[in-house]
mmCIF file of C-alpha atoms and ligand atoms in Angstrom:
data_model
loop_
_atom_site.group_PDB
_atom_site.id
_atom_site.type_symbol
_atom_site.label_atom_id
_atom_site.label_comp_id
_atom_site.label_asym_id
_atom_site.label_seq_id
_atom_site.Cartn_x
_atom_site.Cartn_y
_atom_site.Cartn_z
ATOM 1 C CA MET A 26 22.787 -29.053 1.515
ATOM 2 C CA GLU A 27 24.725 -25.987 2.589
ATOM 3 C CA ARG A 28 23.191 -22.854 1.114
ATOM 4 C CA ALA A 29 25.380 -20.276 -0.638
ATOM 5 C CA PRO A 30 25.506 -16.835 1.046
ATOM 6 C CA LYS A 31 22.857 -14.541 -0.379
ATOM 7 C CA SER A 32 25.166 -12.651 -2.695
ATOM 8 C CA GLU A 33 26.459 -15.877 -4.227
ATOM 9 C CA PHE A 34 24.779 -18.510 -6.349
ATOM 10 C CA PHE A 35 25.435 -22.063 -7.421
ATOM 11 C CA HIS A 36 22.668 -23.066 -9.841
ATOM 12 C CA ILE A 37 20.816 -20.468 -11.901
ATOM 13 C CA LEU A 38 17.292 -21.789 -12.200
ATOM 14 C CA ARG A 39 14.802 -18.923 -11.894
ATOM 15 C CA THR A 40 15.036 -15.192 -11.353
ATOM 16 C CA GLN A 41 13.288 -15.248 -7.962
ATOM 17 C CA GLN A 42 16.649 -16.384 -6.576
ATOM 18 C CA PHE A 43 18.334 -13.019 -7.214
ATOM 19 C CA ASP A 44 18.359 -10.004 -4.937
ATOM 20 C CA ARG A 45 19.502 -6.454 -5.612
ATOM 21 C CA VAL A 46 22.992 -7.100 -4.243
ATOM 22 C CA VAL A 47 23.670 -9.857 -6.790
ATOM 23 C CA LEU A 48 22.048 -7.902 -9.606
ATOM 24 C CA ASP A 49 24.212 -4.859 -8.934
ATOM 25 C CA GLU A 50 27.330 -7.006 -8.572
ATOM 26 C CA LEU A 51 26.678 -8.776 -11.870
ATOM 27 C CA CYS A 52 26.085 -5.455 -13.640
ATOM 28 C CA ASP A 53 29.332 -3.966 -12.246
ATOM 29 C CA LEU A 54 31.185 -7.121 -13.200
ATOM 30 C CA THR A 55 29.809 -6.988 -16.741
ATOM 31 C CA THR A 56 30.972 -3.394 -17.125
ATOM 32 C CA ALA A 57 34.440 -4.281 -15.802
ATOM 33 C CA ILE A 58 34.674 -7.249 -18.194
ATOM 34 C CA ARG A 59 33.761 -5.037 -21.144
ATOM 35 C CA LYS A 60 36.639 -2.745 -20.202
ATOM 36 C CA PHE A 61 39.094 -5.668 -20.164
ATOM 37 C CA ALA A 62 37.803 -6.830 -23.531
ATOM 38 C CA LYS A 63 38.739 -3.551 -25.180
ATOM 39 C CA THR A 64 42.434 -4.460 -25.359
ATOM 40 C CA LYS A 65 44.434 -7.464 -26.508
ATOM 41 C CA GLU A 66 46.115 -7.658 -23.085
ATOM 42 C CA GLY A 67 42.758 -7.526 -21.355
ATOM 43 C CA LEU A 68 41.348 -10.309 -23.536
ATOM 44 C CA HIS A 69 44.444 -12.380 -22.902
ATOM 45 C CA TYR A 70 43.973 -11.911 -19.144
ATOM 46 C CA LEU A 71 40.323 -12.988 -19.351
ATOM 47 C CA ARG A 72 41.259 -16.064 -21.415
ATOM 48 C CA GLY A 73 43.411 -17.346 -18.567
ATOM 49 C CA LEU A 74 40.823 -16.871 -15.820
ATOM 50 C CA LEU A 75 38.890 -20.121 -16.213
ATOM 51 C CA ALA A 76 41.086 -22.153 -18.549
ATOM 52 C CA HIS A 77 40.908 -25.019 -16.033
ATOM 53 C CA LYS A 78 37.107 -25.345 -16.388
ATOM 54 C CA ARG A 79 34.890 -27.231 -18.826
ATOM 55 C CA ALA A 80 31.249 -26.572 -19.725
ATOM 56 C CA MET A 81 28.496 -28.666 -21.289
ATOM 57 C CA LEU A 82 26.089 -26.809 -23.554
ATOM 58 C CA TYR A 83 22.957 -28.942 -23.741
ATOM 59 C CA PHE A 84 20.576 -27.113 -26.062
ATOM 60 C CA THR A 85 17.826 -29.333 -27.397
ATOM 61 C CA GLN A 86 15.487 -26.454 -28.215
ATOM 62 C CA PRO A 87 16.278 -24.034 -31.071
ATOM 63 C CA SER A 88 18.661 -21.251 -30.094
ATOM 64 C CA THR A 89 20.915 -18.810 -31.898
ATOM 65 C CA ARG A 90 21.800 -15.984 -29.507
ATOM 66 C CA THR A 91 21.714 -17.813 -26.214
ATOM 67 C CA PHE A 92 23.823 -20.677 -27.543
ATOM 68 C CA LEU A 93 26.316 -18.453 -29.352
ATOM 69 C CA SER A 94 26.642 -16.013 -26.487
ATOM 70 C CA PHE A 95 27.243 -18.791 -23.942
ATOM 71 C CA ASN A 96 29.693 -20.440 -26.316
ATOM 72 C CA ASN A 97 31.563 -17.189 -26.926
ATOM 73 C CA ALA A 98 31.492 -16.326 -23.221
ATOM 74 C CA CYS A 99 33.238 -19.657 -22.598
ATOM 75 C CA GLN A 100 35.823 -18.899 -25.284
ATOM 76 C CA ILE A 101 36.498 -15.477 -23.777
ATOM 77 C CA LEU A 102 37.272 -17.110 -20.424
ATOM 78 C CA GLY A 103 39.217 -20.063 -21.826
ATOM 79 C CA ILE A 104 36.490 -22.539 -20.758
ATOM 80 C CA GLN A 105 36.451 -25.688 -22.960
ATOM 81 C CA THR A 106 33.001 -26.698 -24.203
ATOM 82 C CA SER A 107 31.136 -29.815 -25.275
ATOM 83 C CA GLU A 108 27.707 -29.572 -26.815
ATOM 84 C CA ILE A 109 24.565 -31.496 -27.636
ATOM 85 C CA ARG A 110 22.038 -29.664 -29.741
ATOM 86 C CA ASP A 111 20.137 -32.584 -31.174
ATOM 87 C CA PRO A 112 18.952 -35.302 -28.760
ATOM 88 C CA SER A 113 18.856 -37.792 -31.656
ATOM 89 C CA THR A 114 22.669 -37.844 -31.450
ATOM 90 C CA SER A 115 22.716 -38.684 -27.721
ATOM 91 C CA SER A 116 22.017 -41.885 -25.830
ATOM 92 C CA GLU A 117 18.496 -40.694 -25.189
ATOM 93 C CA VAL A 118 17.652 -42.562 -28.416
ATOM 94 C CA LYS A 119 18.915 -45.746 -26.743
ATOM 95 C CA GLY A 120 16.348 -45.189 -24.050
ATOM 96 C CA GLU A 121 18.548 -43.443 -21.497
ATOM 97 C CA SER A 122 16.550 -41.115 -19.271
ATOM 98 C CA LEU A 123 17.294 -37.441 -19.566
ATOM 99 C CA LEU A 124 18.330 -37.302 -15.935
ATOM 100 C CA ASP A 125 20.834 -40.124 -16.507
ATOM 101 C CA SER A 126 22.189 -38.248 -19.527
ATOM 102 C CA LEU A 127 22.551 -35.116 -17.423
ATOM 103 C CA ARG A 128 24.306 -37.096 -14.705
ATOM 104 C CA THR A 129 26.709 -38.322 -17.372
ATOM 105 C CA PHE A 130 27.539 -34.749 -18.362
ATOM 106 C CA SER A 131 28.306 -34.018 -14.734
ATOM 107 C CA SER A 132 31.013 -36.696 -14.864
ATOM 108 C CA TYR A 133 32.978 -34.742 -17.437
ATOM 109 C CA VAL A 134 32.354 -31.026 -16.940
ATOM 110 C CA ASP A 135 32.237 -28.303 -14.294
ATOM 111 C CA VAL A 136 28.975 -26.624 -15.339
ATOM 112 C CA VAL A 137 25.939 -27.637 -17.400
ATOM 113 C CA VAL A 138 24.075 -24.972 -19.387
ATOM 114 C CA MET A 139 20.748 -26.289 -20.602
ATOM 115 C CA ARG A 140 17.865 -25.182 -22.783
ATOM 116 C CA THR A 141 14.924 -27.526 -23.107
ATOM 117 C CA LYS A 142 11.296 -27.364 -24.098
ATOM 118 C CA GLU A 143 10.271 -28.937 -20.784
ATOM 119 C CA GLU A 144 9.421 -26.613 -17.924
ATOM 120 C CA GLY A 145 11.055 -27.417 -14.606
ATOM 121 C CA LEU A 146 13.706 -29.716 -16.053
ATOM 122 C CA ALA A 147 16.583 -27.503 -14.920
ATOM 123 C CA GLU A 148 15.154 -27.678 -11.385
ATOM 124 C CA SER A 149 14.926 -31.486 -11.530
ATOM 125 C CA ALA A 150 18.490 -31.665 -12.827
ATOM 126 C CA ALA A 151 19.703 -29.334 -10.059
ATOM 127 C CA ASP A 152 17.866 -31.451 -7.491
ATOM 128 C CA LEU A 153 19.567 -34.567 -8.843
ATOM 129 C CA PHE A 154 22.976 -32.898 -8.882
ATOM 130 C CA ASP A 155 22.501 -31.723 -5.298
ATOM 131 C CA HIS A 156 22.331 -35.349 -4.225
ATOM 132 C CA ILE A 157 25.261 -36.828 -6.094
ATOM 133 C CA GLN A 158 28.904 -36.734 -5.209
ATOM 134 C CA ARG A 159 30.042 -34.715 -8.195
ATOM 135 C CA ARG A 160 27.762 -31.741 -7.733
ATOM 136 C CA VAL A 161 28.041 -29.337 -10.672
ATOM 137 C CA PRO A 162 26.041 -26.154 -11.251
ATOM 138 C CA ILE A 163 23.147 -26.022 -13.691
ATOM 139 C CA ILE A 164 22.393 -22.869 -15.634
ATOM 140 C CA ASN A 165 18.892 -22.646 -17.062
ATOM 141 C CA ALA A 166 19.214 -21.166 -20.549
ATOM 142 C CA GLY A 167 15.467 -21.311 -21.219
ATOM 143 C CA SER A 168 12.924 -23.776 -19.833
ATOM 144 C CA GLY A 169 9.861 -24.087 -22.055
ATOM 145 C CA ARG A 170 7.491 -21.173 -21.612
ATOM 146 C CA ASP A 171 8.417 -20.746 -17.986
ATOM 147 C CA GLN A 172 11.754 -18.959 -17.396
ATOM 148 C CA HIS A 173 14.874 -17.616 -19.070
ATOM 149 C CA PRO A 174 16.861 -16.222 -16.129
ATOM 150 C CA THR A 175 20.122 -15.319 -17.885
ATOM 151 C CA GLN A 176 18.164 -13.370 -20.496
ATOM 152 C CA ALA A 177 16.519 -11.411 -17.674
ATOM 153 C CA LEU A 178 19.953 -10.624 -16.231
ATOM 154 C CA LEU A 179 21.192 -9.226 -19.528
ATOM 155 C CA ASP A 180 17.927 -7.314 -19.864
ATOM 156 C CA ILE A 181 18.487 -5.759 -16.443
ATOM 157 C CA TYR A 182 22.022 -4.809 -17.474
ATOM 158 C CA THR A 183 20.749 -3.233 -20.699
ATOM 159 C CA LEU A 184 18.090 -1.261 -18.814
ATOM 160 C CA GLU A 185 20.550 -0.110 -16.142
ATOM 161 C CA ARG A 186 23.085 0.990 -18.766
ATOM 162 C CA SER A 187 20.477 2.725 -20.876
ATOM 163 C CA PHE A 188 19.266 4.696 -17.836
ATOM 164 C CA LYS A 189 22.786 5.309 -16.531
ATOM 165 C CA ASP A 190 22.384 9.078 -16.665
ATOM 166 C CA HIS A 191 18.728 8.973 -15.641
ATOM 167 C CA GLY A 192 18.835 7.265 -12.254
ATOM 168 C CA GLY A 193 18.916 3.611 -13.362
ATOM 169 C CA ILE A 194 15.853 1.341 -13.341
ATOM 170 C CA ASP A 195 14.401 2.766 -10.089
ATOM 171 C CA GLY A 196 11.297 4.829 -10.697
ATOM 172 C CA LYS A 197 10.868 3.840 -14.350
ATOM 173 C CA THR A 198 7.715 2.883 -16.214
ATOM 174 C CA ILE A 199 8.364 -0.186 -18.327
ATOM 175 C CA GLY A 200 5.975 -1.476 -20.969
ATOM 176 C CA MET A 201 5.943 -5.116 -22.048
ATOM 177 C CA MET A 202 4.184 -5.981 -25.275
ATOM 178 C CA GLY A 203 3.449 -9.136 -27.261
ATOM 179 C CA ASP A 204 3.007 -12.711 -26.081
ATOM 180 C CA LEU A 205 3.268 -12.076 -22.366
ATOM 181 C CA ARG A 206 1.460 -15.285 -21.483
ATOM 182 C CA ARG A 207 3.980 -17.643 -23.058
ATOM 183 C CA GLY A 208 7.061 -15.409 -23.253
ATOM 184 C CA ARG A 209 9.596 -16.736 -20.773
ATOM 185 C CA THR A 210 11.785 -13.649 -21.112
ATOM 186 C CA VAL A 211 9.139 -11.230 -19.865
ATOM 187 C CA ARG A 212 8.082 -13.654 -17.150
ATOM 188 C CA SER A 213 11.641 -13.890 -15.813
ATOM 189 C CA LEU A 214 12.116 -10.130 -16.053
ATOM 190 C CA CYS A 215 8.896 -9.419 -14.109
ATOM 191 C CA TYR A 216 10.175 -11.443 -11.154
ATOM 192 C CA LEU A 217 13.202 -9.131 -10.905
ATOM 193 C CA MET A 218 11.230 -5.901 -10.699
ATOM 194 C CA LYS A 219 10.625 -6.162 -6.952
ATOM 195 C CA ASN A 220 14.342 -5.415 -6.526
ATOM 196 C CA TYR A 221 13.920 -1.884 -7.887
ATOM 197 C CA ARG A 222 12.152 1.035 -6.240
ATOM 198 C CA ASN A 223 8.893 2.397 -7.657
ATOM 199 C CA VAL A 224 8.961 0.561 -10.956
ATOM 200 C CA ARG A 225 5.632 0.523 -12.772
ATOM 201 C CA LEU A 226 4.868 -2.090 -15.408
ATOM 202 C CA VAL A 227 2.410 -1.681 -18.268
ATOM 203 C CA PHE A 228 1.355 -4.913 -19.972
ATOM 204 C CA ILE A 229 0.235 -4.374 -23.564
ATOM 205 C CA ALA A 230 -1.318 -7.449 -25.173
ATOM 206 C CA PRO A 231 -4.543 -8.905 -26.538
ATOM 207 C CA ASP A 232 -6.576 -10.944 -24.029
ATOM 208 C CA ASP A 233 -5.222 -14.220 -25.415
ATOM 209 C CA PHE A 234 -1.640 -13.237 -24.665
ATOM 210 C CA MET A 235 -2.014 -11.245 -21.457
ATOM 211 C CA MET A 236 0.341 -11.925 -18.536
ATOM 212 C CA GLU A 237 -0.488 -15.051 -16.490
ATOM 213 C CA GLU A 238 -2.008 -14.866 -13.011
ATOM 214 C CA ASP A 239 1.065 -16.341 -11.276
ATOM 215 C CA ILE A 240 3.159 -13.332 -12.301
ATOM 216 C CA LYS A 241 0.406 -10.862 -11.425
ATOM 217 C CA THR A 242 0.029 -12.444 -7.984
ATOM 218 C CA HIS A 243 3.782 -12.188 -7.455
ATOM 219 C CA LEU A 244 3.752 -8.509 -8.429
ATOM 220 C CA HIS A 245 0.825 -7.812 -6.064
ATOM 221 C CA GLN A 246 2.608 -9.623 -3.235
ATOM 222 C CA HIS A 247 5.723 -7.515 -3.733
ATOM 223 C CA MET A 248 3.818 -4.301 -4.311
ATOM 224 C CA VAL A 249 5.079 -3.798 -7.847
ATOM 225 C CA GLN A 250 2.490 -1.673 -9.626
ATOM 226 C CA PHE A 251 1.184 -2.782 -12.983
ATOM 227 C CA THR A 252 -1.607 -1.983 -15.405
ATOM 228 C CA GLU A 253 -2.946 -3.820 -18.447
ATOM 229 C CA THR A 254 -4.031 -2.355 -21.764
ATOM 230 C CA LYS A 255 -4.693 -3.213 -25.381
ATOM 231 C CA ASP A 256 -3.911 0.313 -26.555
ATOM 232 C CA LEU A 257 -0.225 0.867 -27.226
ATOM 233 C CA ARG A 258 -0.653 4.418 -28.506
ATOM 234 C CA SER A 259 -2.385 5.644 -25.363
ATOM 235 C CA VAL A 260 0.425 4.469 -23.059
ATOM 236 C CA LEU A 261 3.485 5.077 -25.242
ATOM 237 C CA PRO A 262 4.172 8.662 -24.063
ATOM 238 C CA GLU A 263 4.415 7.551 -20.424
ATOM 239 C CA LEU A 264 6.838 4.657 -21.027
ATOM 240 C CA ASP A 265 10.532 4.966 -20.232
ATOM 241 C CA ALA A 266 11.147 1.604 -21.872
ATOM 242 C CA ILE A 267 9.211 -0.833 -23.990
ATOM 243 C CA TYR A 268 10.138 -4.514 -24.132
ATOM 244 C CA ILE A 269 8.597 -6.136 -27.193
ATOM 245 C CA THR A 270 8.299 -9.901 -27.710
ATOM 246 C CA ARG A 271 7.297 -12.142 -30.591
ATOM 247 C CA ILE A 272 4.287 -14.422 -30.552
ATOM 248 C CA GLN A 273 5.442 -17.787 -29.206
ATOM 249 C CA ASP A 274 3.387 -19.865 -31.620
ATOM 250 C CA GLU A 275 5.586 -22.924 -31.159
ATOM 251 C CA HIS A 276 3.434 -23.428 -28.055
ATOM 252 C CA ASP A 277 0.158 -23.350 -30.032
ATOM 253 C CA LYS A 278 -2.031 -26.409 -29.762
ATOM 254 C CA ALA A 279 -4.064 -25.818 -32.939
ATOM 255 C CA GLY A 280 -2.837 -22.681 -34.679
ATOM 256 C CA GLU A 281 -4.721 -20.402 -32.245
ATOM 257 C CA SER A 282 -2.180 -17.550 -32.549
ATOM 258 C CA GLY A 283 -3.085 -17.133 -36.205
ATOM 259 C CA ARG A 284 -6.644 -16.174 -35.217
ATOM 260 C CA VAL A 285 -5.595 -13.197 -33.067
ATOM 261 C CA ASP A 286 -5.425 -9.716 -34.622
ATOM 262 C CA LEU A 287 -1.875 -8.642 -33.870
ATOM 263 C CA SER A 288 -1.865 -5.474 -35.964
ATOM 264 C CA PRO A 289 -2.257 -3.146 -32.911
ATOM 265 C CA TYR A 290 0.861 -4.630 -31.303
ATOM 266 C CA LYS A 291 3.501 -3.538 -33.766
ATOM 267 C CA PHE A 292 6.142 -0.877 -33.295
ATOM 268 C CA GLY A 293 7.141 1.241 -36.298
ATOM 269 C CA VAL A 294 8.503 4.669 -37.138
ATOM 270 C CA GLU A 295 5.155 6.254 -36.248
ATOM 271 C CA GLU A 296 5.333 4.827 -32.708
ATOM 272 C CA LEU A 297 8.824 6.275 -32.288
ATOM 273 C CA LYS A 298 7.366 9.757 -32.517
ATOM 274 C CA HIS A 299 5.295 9.140 -29.386
ATOM 275 C CA MET A 300 8.141 7.804 -27.250
ATOM 276 C CA LYS A 301 10.120 9.853 -24.741
ATOM 277 C CA PRO A 302 13.407 11.272 -26.090
ATOM 278 C CA HIS A 303 15.339 9.006 -23.710
ATOM 279 C CA GLY A 304 13.015 6.037 -24.125
ATOM 280 C CA VAL A 305 14.463 2.567 -24.565
ATOM 281 C CA ILE A 306 13.238 -0.069 -27.013
ATOM 282 C CA MET A 307 14.188 -3.659 -26.257
ATOM 283 C CA HIS A 308 13.452 -7.110 -27.703
ATOM 284 C CA PRO A 309 15.059 -10.447 -26.760
ATOM 285 C CA LEU A 310 15.144 -11.364 -30.478
ATOM 286 C CA PRO A 311 14.472 -13.093 -32.809
ATOM 287 C CA ARG A 312 11.908 -10.635 -34.135
ATOM 288 C CA ARG A 313 9.339 -11.103 -36.815
ATOM 289 C CA ASP A 314 7.311 -8.077 -37.831
ATOM 290 C CA GLU A 315 6.595 -6.676 -34.359
ATOM 291 C CA ILE A 316 9.381 -4.085 -34.792
ATOM 292 C CA HIS A 317 9.899 -2.510 -38.205
ATOM 293 C CA PRO A 318 13.591 -2.668 -39.288
ATOM 294 C CA ASP A 319 13.547 1.124 -39.854
ATOM 295 C CA VAL A 320 13.297 1.511 -36.049
ATOM 296 C CA ASP A 321 16.820 0.005 -35.811
ATOM 297 C CA LEU A 322 18.292 3.314 -36.951
ATOM 298 C CA ASP A 323 16.893 5.234 -33.982
ATOM 299 C CA PRO A 324 19.336 5.595 -31.046
ATOM 300 C CA ARG A 325 16.581 4.487 -28.674
ATOM 301 C CA ALA A 326 16.554 1.028 -30.293
ATOM 302 C CA LYS A 327 18.732 -1.001 -27.910
ATOM 303 C CA TYR A 328 18.023 -4.581 -28.983
ATOM 304 C CA TRP A 329 21.246 -5.153 -30.920
ATOM 305 C CA ARG A 330 23.209 -3.733 -27.996
ATOM 306 C CA GLN A 331 21.086 -5.937 -25.700
ATOM 307 C CA GLU A 332 22.069 -8.988 -27.759
ATOM 308 C CA ARG A 333 25.778 -8.183 -27.382
ATOM 309 C CA ASN A 334 25.318 -7.445 -23.681
ATOM 310 C CA GLY A 335 24.114 -11.035 -23.439
ATOM 311 C CA MET A 336 27.592 -12.315 -24.146
ATOM 312 C CA TRP A 337 29.216 -10.004 -21.584
ATOM 313 C CA MET A 338 26.646 -10.790 -18.908
ATOM 314 C CA ARG A 339 27.226 -14.523 -19.476
ATOM 315 C CA VAL A 340 30.956 -13.973 -19.045
ATOM 316 C CA ALA A 341 30.121 -12.219 -15.758
ATOM 317 C CA ILE A 342 27.894 -15.135 -14.708
ATOM 318 C CA PHE A 343 30.715 -17.660 -15.145
ATOM 319 C CA VAL A 344 33.191 -15.338 -13.432
ATOM 320 C CA LYS A 345 30.935 -14.996 -10.398
ATOM 321 C CA LEU A 346 29.873 -18.631 -10.400
ATOM 322 C CA PHE A 347 33.485 -19.820 -10.302
ATOM 323 C CA LYS A 348 34.406 -17.124 -7.769
ATOM 324 C CA VAL A 349 37.085 -15.297 -9.747
ATOM 325 C CA ASP A 350 35.210 -11.987 -9.634
ATOM 326 C CA HIS A 351 37.875 -10.425 -7.389
ATOM 327 C CA LEU A 352 40.396 -11.055 -10.192
ATOM 328 C CA VAL A 353 38.235 -8.962 -12.497
ATOM 329 C CA MET A 354 37.120 -6.247 -10.088
ATOM 330 C CA HIS A 355 40.656 -5.768 -8.772
ATOM 331 C CA GLY A 356 42.447 -6.899 -11.922
ATOM 332 C CA HIS A 357 45.743 -5.263 -12.764
ATOM 333 C CA LEU A 358 44.442 -3.699 -15.974
ATOM 334 C CA LEU A 359 41.812 -1.596 -14.258
ATOM 335 C CA ASP A 360 42.838 1.752 -12.912
HETATM 336 C C1 NCD B 4 14.002 -15.786 -26.564
HETATM 337 C C2 NCD B 4 13.731 -17.189 -26.080
HETATM 338 O O1 NCD B 4 14.300 -18.158 -26.581
HETATM 339 O O2 NCD B 4 12.919 -17.304 -25.180
HETATM 340 N N1 NCD B 4 15.145 -15.700 -27.368
HETATM 341 C C3 NCD B 4 16.366 -15.531 -26.778
HETATM 342 O O3 NCD B 4 16.804 -16.365 -26.003
HETATM 343 N N2 NCD B 4 17.015 -14.385 -27.006
HETATM 344 C C4 NCD B 4 12.828 -15.110 -27.138
HETATM 345 C C5 NCD B 4 12.080 -15.778 -28.258
HETATM 346 O O4 NCD B 4 12.439 -16.826 -28.754
HETATM 347 O O5 NCD B 4 11.076 -15.177 -28.657
#
């Protein structure tokens, strides 16, 4: 199979596939798209860009933001969508294999976006699609506890934008707190850090939820510095950003999360006082009680902005995937 040039992509399966060139291009594209979206004419222009394309949204694991932002990204670009959110309404109940179902989607649409509880399923689907005549791209919108690459892209965009006047992500110290072991968002984001210069990561979690060895090995191999701690307060003043995640107890085998003392891993108004004035607070959402709602009022709280960025980044992903990026970057509405 012919490989796409490095700054292009076909499937989006895991974040290891991205280099700095693509990351920067996607961020610039997202910013340009946001400019178009500010006017009625700009939105009209975007709506015509991919009106000849159709997408399948196959989301059999719960999702609010990722589903809605992909769906709205399609609407912004004029892409028609079909969806399955409940496998009990598909032919899987008649005994059809998931790969046969996926192959069926490929008969009707130009891209398949999929979120499933199984790890590695997006890869298997991409492998299948690579060997059939009607090869369509697969976008992994969350694969079990393993990866969530498009979330990591919107996280990168949010970090880059938040540090726009402070040199971007390069040289920053980024804390990650919560269920690092089973949180696919932080796992995907860690893989991207090798693309930035002198980033230091600080993992803040109880032993039961500390980052897995595979990620730590990857960071060592790419000389990304990291430290581990259980003491949020002691590291807060040195963090430029903190990325907080919820406990992923849907992956519990026997209620084990409930036995861990999570009280030291919460971020409230008191914690704000110890953060840098230009610090950034992020969360992929949904949150439970790991961030107090009063923190939302602080300008350093970027998670609602991050959520909205998700829609714009997903517009950028489709634009780049279907190779109409030149029509955005050199579009007539931009000066
Ligand atoms: C995350 C996910 O599904 O992994 N949510 C999201 O896509 N924004 C995080 C989570 O569910 O905790």
